[in-house]
PDB file of C-alpha atoms in Angstrom:
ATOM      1  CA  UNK A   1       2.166  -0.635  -8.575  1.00 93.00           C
ATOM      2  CA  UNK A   2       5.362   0.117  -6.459  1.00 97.00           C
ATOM      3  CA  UNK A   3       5.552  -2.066  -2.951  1.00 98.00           C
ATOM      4  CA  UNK A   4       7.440  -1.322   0.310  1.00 98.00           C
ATOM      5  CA  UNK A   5       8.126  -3.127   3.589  1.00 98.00           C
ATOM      6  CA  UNK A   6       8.521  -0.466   6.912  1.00 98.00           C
ATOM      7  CA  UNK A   7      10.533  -2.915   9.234  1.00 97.00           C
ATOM      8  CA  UNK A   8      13.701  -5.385   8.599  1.00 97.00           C
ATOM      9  CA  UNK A   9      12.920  -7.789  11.241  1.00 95.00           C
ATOM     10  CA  UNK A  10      12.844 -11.279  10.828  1.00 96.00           C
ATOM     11  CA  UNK A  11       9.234 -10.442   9.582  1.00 96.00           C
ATOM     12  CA  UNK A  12      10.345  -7.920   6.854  1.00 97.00           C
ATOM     13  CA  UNK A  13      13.335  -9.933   5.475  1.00 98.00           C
ATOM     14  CA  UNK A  14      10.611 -12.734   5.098  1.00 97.00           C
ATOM     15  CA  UNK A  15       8.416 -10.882   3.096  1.00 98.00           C
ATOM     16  CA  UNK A  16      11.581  -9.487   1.263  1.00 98.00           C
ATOM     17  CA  UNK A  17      12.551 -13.252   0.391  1.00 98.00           C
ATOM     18  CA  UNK A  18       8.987 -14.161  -0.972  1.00 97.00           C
ATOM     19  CA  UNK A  19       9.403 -10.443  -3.110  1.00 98.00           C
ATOM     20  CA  UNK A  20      12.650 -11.587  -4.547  1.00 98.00           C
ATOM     21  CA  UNK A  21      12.303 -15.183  -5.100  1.00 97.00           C
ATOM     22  CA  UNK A  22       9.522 -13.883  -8.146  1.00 97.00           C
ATOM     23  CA  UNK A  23      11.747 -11.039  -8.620  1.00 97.00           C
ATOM     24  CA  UNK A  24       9.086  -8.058  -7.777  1.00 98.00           C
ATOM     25  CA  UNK A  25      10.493  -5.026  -6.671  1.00 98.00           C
ATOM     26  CA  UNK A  26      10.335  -4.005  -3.463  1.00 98.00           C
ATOM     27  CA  UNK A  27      11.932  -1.147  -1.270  1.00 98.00           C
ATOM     28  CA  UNK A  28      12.965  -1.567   2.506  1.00 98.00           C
ATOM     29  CA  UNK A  29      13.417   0.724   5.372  1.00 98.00           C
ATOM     30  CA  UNK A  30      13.191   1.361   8.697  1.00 96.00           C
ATOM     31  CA  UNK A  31      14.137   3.486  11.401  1.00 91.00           C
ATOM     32  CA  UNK A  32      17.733   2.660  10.754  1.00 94.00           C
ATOM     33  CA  UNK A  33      20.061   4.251   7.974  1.00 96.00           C
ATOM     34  CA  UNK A  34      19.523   2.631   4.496  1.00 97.00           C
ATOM     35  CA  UNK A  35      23.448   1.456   4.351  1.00 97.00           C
ATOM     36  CA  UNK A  36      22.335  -0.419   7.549  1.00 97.00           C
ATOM     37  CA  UNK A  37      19.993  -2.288   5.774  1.00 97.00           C
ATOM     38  CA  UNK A  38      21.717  -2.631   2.191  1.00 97.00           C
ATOM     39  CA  UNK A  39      24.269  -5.774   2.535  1.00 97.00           C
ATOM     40  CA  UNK A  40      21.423  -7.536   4.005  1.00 97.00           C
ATOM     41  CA  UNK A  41      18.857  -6.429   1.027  1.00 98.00           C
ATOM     42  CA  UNK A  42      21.554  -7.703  -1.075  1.00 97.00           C
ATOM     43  CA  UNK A  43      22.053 -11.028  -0.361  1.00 97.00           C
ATOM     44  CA  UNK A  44      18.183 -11.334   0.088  1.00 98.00           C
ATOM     45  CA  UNK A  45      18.261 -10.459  -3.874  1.00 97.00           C
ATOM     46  CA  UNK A  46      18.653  -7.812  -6.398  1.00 97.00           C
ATOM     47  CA  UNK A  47      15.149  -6.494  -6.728  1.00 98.00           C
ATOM     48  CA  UNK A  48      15.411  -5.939  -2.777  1.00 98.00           C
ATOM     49  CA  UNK A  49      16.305  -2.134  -2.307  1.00 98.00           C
ATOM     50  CA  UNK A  50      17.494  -0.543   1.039  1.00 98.00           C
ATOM     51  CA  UNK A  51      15.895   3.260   1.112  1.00 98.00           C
ATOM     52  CA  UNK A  52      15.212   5.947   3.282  1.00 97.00           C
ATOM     53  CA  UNK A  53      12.092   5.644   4.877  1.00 96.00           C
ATOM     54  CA  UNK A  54      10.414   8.594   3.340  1.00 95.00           C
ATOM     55  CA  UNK A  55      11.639   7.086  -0.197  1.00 97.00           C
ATOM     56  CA  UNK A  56      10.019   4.274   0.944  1.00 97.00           C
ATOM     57  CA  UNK A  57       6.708   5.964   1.758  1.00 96.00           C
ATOM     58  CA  UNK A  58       6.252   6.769  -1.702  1.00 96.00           C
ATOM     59  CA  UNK A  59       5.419   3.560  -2.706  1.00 98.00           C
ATOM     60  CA  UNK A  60       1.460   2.439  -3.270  1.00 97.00           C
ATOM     61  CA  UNK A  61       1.418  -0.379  -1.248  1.00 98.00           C
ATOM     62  CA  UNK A  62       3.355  -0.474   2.279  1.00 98.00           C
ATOM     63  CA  UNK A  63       3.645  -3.577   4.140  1.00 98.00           C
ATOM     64  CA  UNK A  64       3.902  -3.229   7.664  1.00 97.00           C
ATOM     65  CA  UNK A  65       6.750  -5.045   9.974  1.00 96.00           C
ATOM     66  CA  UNK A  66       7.071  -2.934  12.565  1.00 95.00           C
ATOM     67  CA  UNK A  67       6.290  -3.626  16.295  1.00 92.00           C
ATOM     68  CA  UNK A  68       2.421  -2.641  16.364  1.00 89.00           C
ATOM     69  CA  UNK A  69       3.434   0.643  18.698  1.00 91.00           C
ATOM     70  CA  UNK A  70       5.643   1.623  16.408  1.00 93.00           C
ATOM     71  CA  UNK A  71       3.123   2.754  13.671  1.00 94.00           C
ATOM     72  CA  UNK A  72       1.683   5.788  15.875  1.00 93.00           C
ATOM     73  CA  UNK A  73       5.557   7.332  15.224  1.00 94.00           C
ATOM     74  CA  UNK A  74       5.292   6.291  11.386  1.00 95.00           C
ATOM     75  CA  UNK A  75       1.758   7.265  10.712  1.00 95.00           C
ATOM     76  CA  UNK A  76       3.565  10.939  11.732  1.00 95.00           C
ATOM     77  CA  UNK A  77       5.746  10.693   8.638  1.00 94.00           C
ATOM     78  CA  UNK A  78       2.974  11.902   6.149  1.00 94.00           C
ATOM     79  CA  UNK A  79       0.680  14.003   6.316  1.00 91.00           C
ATOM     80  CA  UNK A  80      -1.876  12.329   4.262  1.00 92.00           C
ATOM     81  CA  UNK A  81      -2.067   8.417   3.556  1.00 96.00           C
ATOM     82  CA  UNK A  82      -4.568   9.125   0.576  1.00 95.00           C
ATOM     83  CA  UNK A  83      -3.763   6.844  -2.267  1.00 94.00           C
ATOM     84  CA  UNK A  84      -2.138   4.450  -0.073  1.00 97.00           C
ATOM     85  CA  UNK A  85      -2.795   0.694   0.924  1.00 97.00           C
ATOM     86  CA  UNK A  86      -1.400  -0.382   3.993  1.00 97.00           C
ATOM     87  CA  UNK A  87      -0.859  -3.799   4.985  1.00 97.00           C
ATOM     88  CA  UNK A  88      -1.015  -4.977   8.644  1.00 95.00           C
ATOM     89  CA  UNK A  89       1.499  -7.246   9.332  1.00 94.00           C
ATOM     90  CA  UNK A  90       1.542  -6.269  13.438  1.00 92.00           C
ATOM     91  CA  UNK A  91       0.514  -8.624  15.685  1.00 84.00           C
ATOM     92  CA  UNK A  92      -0.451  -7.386  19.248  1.00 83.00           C
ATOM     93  CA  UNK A  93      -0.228 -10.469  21.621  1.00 74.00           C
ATOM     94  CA  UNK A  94       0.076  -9.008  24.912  1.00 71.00           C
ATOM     95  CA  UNK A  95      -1.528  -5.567  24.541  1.00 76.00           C
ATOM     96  CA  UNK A  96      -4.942  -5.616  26.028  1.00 78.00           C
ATOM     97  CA  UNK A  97      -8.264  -4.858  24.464  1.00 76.00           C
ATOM     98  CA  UNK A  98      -8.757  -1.464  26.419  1.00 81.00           C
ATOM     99  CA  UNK A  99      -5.460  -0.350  25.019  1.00 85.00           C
ATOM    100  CA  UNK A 100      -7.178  -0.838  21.963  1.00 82.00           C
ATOM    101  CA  UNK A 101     -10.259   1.174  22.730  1.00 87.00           C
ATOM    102  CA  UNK A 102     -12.070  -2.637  22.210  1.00 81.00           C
ATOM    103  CA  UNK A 103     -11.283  -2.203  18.746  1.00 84.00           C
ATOM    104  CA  UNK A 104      -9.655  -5.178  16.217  1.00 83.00           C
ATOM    105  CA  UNK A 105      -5.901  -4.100  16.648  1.00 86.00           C
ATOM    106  CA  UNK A 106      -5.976  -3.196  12.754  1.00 88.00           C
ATOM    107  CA  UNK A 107      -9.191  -1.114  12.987  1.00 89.00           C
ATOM    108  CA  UNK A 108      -7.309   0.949  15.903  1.00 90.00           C
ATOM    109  CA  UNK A 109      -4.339   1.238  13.918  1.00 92.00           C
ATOM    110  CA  UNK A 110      -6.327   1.796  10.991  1.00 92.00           C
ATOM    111  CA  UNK A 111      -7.052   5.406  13.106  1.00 92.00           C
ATOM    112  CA  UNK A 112      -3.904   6.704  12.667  1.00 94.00           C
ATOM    113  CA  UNK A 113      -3.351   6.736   8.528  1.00 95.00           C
ATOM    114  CA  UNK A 114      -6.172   9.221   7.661  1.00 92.00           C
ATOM    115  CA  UNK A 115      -7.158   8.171   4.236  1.00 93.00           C
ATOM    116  CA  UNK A 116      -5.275   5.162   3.582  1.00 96.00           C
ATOM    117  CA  UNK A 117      -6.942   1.513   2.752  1.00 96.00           C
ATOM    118  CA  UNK A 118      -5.795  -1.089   5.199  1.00 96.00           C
ATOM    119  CA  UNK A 119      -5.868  -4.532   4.875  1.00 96.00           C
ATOM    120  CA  UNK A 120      -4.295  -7.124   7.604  1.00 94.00           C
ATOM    121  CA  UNK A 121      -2.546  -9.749   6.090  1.00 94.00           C
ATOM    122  CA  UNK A 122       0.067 -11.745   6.162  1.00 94.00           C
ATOM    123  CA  UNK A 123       0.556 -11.611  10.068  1.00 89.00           C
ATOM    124  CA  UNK A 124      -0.293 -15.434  10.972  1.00 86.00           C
ATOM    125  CA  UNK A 125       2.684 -17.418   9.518  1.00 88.00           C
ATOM    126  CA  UNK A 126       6.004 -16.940  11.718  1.00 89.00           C
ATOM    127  CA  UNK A 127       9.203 -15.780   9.969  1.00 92.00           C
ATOM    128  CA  UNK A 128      10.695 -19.055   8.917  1.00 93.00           C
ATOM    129  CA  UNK A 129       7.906 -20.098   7.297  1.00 92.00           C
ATOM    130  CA  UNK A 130       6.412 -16.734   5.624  1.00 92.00           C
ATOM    131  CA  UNK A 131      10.253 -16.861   4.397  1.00 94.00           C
ATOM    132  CA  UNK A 132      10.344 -20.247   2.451  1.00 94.00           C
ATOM    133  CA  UNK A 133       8.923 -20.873  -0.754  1.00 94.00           C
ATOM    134  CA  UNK A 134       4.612 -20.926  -0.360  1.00 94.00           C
ATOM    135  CA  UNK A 135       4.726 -23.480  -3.570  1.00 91.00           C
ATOM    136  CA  UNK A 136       4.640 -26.857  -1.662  1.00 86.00           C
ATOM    137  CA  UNK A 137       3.673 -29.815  -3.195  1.00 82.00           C
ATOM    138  CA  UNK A 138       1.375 -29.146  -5.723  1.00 82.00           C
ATOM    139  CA  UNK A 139      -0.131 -26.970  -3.137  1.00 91.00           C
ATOM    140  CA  UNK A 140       0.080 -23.225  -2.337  1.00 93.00           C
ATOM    141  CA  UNK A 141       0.322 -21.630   1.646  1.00 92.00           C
ATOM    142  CA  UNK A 142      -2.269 -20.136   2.446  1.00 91.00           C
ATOM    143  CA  UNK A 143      -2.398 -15.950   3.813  1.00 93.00           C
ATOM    144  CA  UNK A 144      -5.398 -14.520   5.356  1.00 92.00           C
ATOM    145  CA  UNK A 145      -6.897 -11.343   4.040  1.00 95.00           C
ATOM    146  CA  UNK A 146      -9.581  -9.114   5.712  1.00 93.00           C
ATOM    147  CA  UNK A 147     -10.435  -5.759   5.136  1.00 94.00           C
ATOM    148  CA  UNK A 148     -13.721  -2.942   5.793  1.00 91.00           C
ATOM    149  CA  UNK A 149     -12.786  -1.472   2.541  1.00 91.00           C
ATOM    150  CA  UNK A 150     -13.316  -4.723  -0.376  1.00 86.00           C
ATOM    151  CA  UNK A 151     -11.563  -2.738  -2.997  1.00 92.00           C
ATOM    152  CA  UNK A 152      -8.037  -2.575  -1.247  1.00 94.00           C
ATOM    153  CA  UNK A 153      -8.387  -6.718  -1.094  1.00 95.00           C
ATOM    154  CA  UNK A 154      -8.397  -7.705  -4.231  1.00 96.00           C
ATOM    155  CA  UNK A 155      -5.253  -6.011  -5.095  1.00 97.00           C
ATOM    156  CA  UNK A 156      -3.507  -7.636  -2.613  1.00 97.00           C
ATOM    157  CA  UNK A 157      -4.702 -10.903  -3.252  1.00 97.00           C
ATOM    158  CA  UNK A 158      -3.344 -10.697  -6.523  1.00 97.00           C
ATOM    159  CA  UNK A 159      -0.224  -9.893  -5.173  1.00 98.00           C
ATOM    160  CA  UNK A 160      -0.331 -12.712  -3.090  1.00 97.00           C
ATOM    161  CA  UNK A 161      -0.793 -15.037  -5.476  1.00 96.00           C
ATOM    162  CA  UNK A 162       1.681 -13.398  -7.744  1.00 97.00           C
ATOM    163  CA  UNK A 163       3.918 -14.009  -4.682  1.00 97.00           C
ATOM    164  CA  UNK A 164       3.121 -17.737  -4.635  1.00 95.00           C
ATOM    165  CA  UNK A 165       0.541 -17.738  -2.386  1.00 96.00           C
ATOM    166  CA  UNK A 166      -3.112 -18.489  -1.873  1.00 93.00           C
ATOM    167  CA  UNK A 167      -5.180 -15.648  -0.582  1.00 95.00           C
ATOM    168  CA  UNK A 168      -8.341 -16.527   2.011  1.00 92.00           C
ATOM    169  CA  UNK A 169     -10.231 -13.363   2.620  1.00 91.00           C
ATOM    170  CA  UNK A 170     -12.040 -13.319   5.882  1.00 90.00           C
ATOM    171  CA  UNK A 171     -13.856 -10.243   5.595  1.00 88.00           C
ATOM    172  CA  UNK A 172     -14.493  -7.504   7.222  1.00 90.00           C
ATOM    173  CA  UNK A 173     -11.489  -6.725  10.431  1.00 85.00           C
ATOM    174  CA  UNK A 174     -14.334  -7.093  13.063  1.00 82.00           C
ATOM    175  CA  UNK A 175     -15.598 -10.564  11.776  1.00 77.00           C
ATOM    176  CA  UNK A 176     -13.078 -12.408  10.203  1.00 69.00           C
ATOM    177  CA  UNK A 177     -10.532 -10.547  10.593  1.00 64.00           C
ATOM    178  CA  UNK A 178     -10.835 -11.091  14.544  1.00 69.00           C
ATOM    179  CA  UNK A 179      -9.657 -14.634  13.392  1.00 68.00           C
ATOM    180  CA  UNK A 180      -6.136 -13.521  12.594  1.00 69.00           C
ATOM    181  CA  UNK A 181      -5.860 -10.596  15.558  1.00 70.00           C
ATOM    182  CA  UNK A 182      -4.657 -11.191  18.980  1.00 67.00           C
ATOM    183  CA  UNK A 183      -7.140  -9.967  22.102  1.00 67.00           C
ATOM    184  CA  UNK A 184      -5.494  -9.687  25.068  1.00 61.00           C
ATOM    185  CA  UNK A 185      -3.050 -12.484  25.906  1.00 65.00           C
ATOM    186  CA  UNK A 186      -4.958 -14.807  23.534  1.00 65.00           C
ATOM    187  CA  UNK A 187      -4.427 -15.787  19.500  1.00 62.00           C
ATOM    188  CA  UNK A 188      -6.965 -15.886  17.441  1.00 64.00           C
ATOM    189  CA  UNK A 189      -7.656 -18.904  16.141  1.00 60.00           C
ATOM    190  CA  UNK A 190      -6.096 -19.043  12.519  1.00 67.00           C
ATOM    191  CA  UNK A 191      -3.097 -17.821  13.892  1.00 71.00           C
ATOM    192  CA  UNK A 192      -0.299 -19.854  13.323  1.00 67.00           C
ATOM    193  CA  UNK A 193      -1.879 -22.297  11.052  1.00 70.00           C
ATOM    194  CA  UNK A 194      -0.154 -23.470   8.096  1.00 74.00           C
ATOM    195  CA  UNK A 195      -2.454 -24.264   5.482  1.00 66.00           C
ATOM    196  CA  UNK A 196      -2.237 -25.346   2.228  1.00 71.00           C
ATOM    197  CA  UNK A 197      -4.774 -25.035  -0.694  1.00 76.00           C
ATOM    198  CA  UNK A 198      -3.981 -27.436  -3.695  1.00 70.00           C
ATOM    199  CA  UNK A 199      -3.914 -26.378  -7.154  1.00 65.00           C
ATOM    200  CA  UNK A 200      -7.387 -26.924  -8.539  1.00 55.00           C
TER     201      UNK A 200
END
């Protein structure tokens, strides 16, 4: 399984930092050149690797940590998302439902990646904290999972966990999935919440 992050925000380089502190591989790109990116992918650590962004799009599983407009440009960059798993790191605080056609932001984005499997995740912790070590205590931080296809979760909950983490899965993006989206100028209600689960 080969993993990529679309975005080098302060959201990207956190999800970078939780790849390399259990040294998985993981590519990073965005709009800008890879030697942008590199010095920065560096010091996150070696098994963080600046690439173009249609290297990048060869990986299986794409995280992404892009401002949620952004994806209508990158859905453009292949012509088929068969085979891939997208996960929805956007959040969409601000843009209003009928932007959205009334839809859960990820099932409208879902629209434009014919074929892939999408699964939001990993949107409700800010950067500082998706960035520091999940391992706390005895206890693991908790991520949030939903999905309308169940086979493209349990992948990534494994990789979660593999990551340090403890995967919740909500469900489907309509039910509890809607706990983790932004409607309008409101957060759901799981946003932001740092939870821990403690090692059984």
């Amino acid at each position: 399984m080969t993993y990529a992050i679309i975005g080098f925000g302060k959201i990207g380089q956190a999800l970078a930092h939780a790849f390399a502190r259990r040294n998985i591989d993981v590519t990073v790109a965005s709009r800008r050149p890879p030697e942008a990116l590199a010095p920065q992918a560096r010091a996150i650590g070696p098994t963080v690797v600046a690439r173009s962004l249609q290297d990048a799009l060869e990986a299986d599983t794409i995280f992404l940590a892009i401002p949620f407009w952004e994806h209508r440009e990158l859905a453009k960059a292949l012509p088929s998302w068969k085979g891939k798993t997208i996960v929805d790191v956007t959040n969409t605080f601000g843009v209003s439902p009928e932007e959205l056609d009334g839809l859960p932001s990820s099932a409208f984005l879902a629209k434009a990646f014919p074929g892939a499997r999408l699964v939001k995740g990993f949107n409700h912790l800010v950067a500082p904290i998706l960035a520091t070590d999940p391992v706390v205590e005895g206890g693991h931080r908790v991520v949030f999972l939903s999905s309308d296809d169940e086979d493209a979760v349990a992948p990534v909950a494994a990789l979660a966990k593999q990551l340090g983490f403890a995967p919740v899965t909500l469900g489907k993006l309509a039910e509890g999935g809607a706990l983790v989206h932004a409607r309008g100028r409101i957060w759901g209600p799981l946003i932001f919440q740092d939870l821990f689960k403690k090692e059984q």
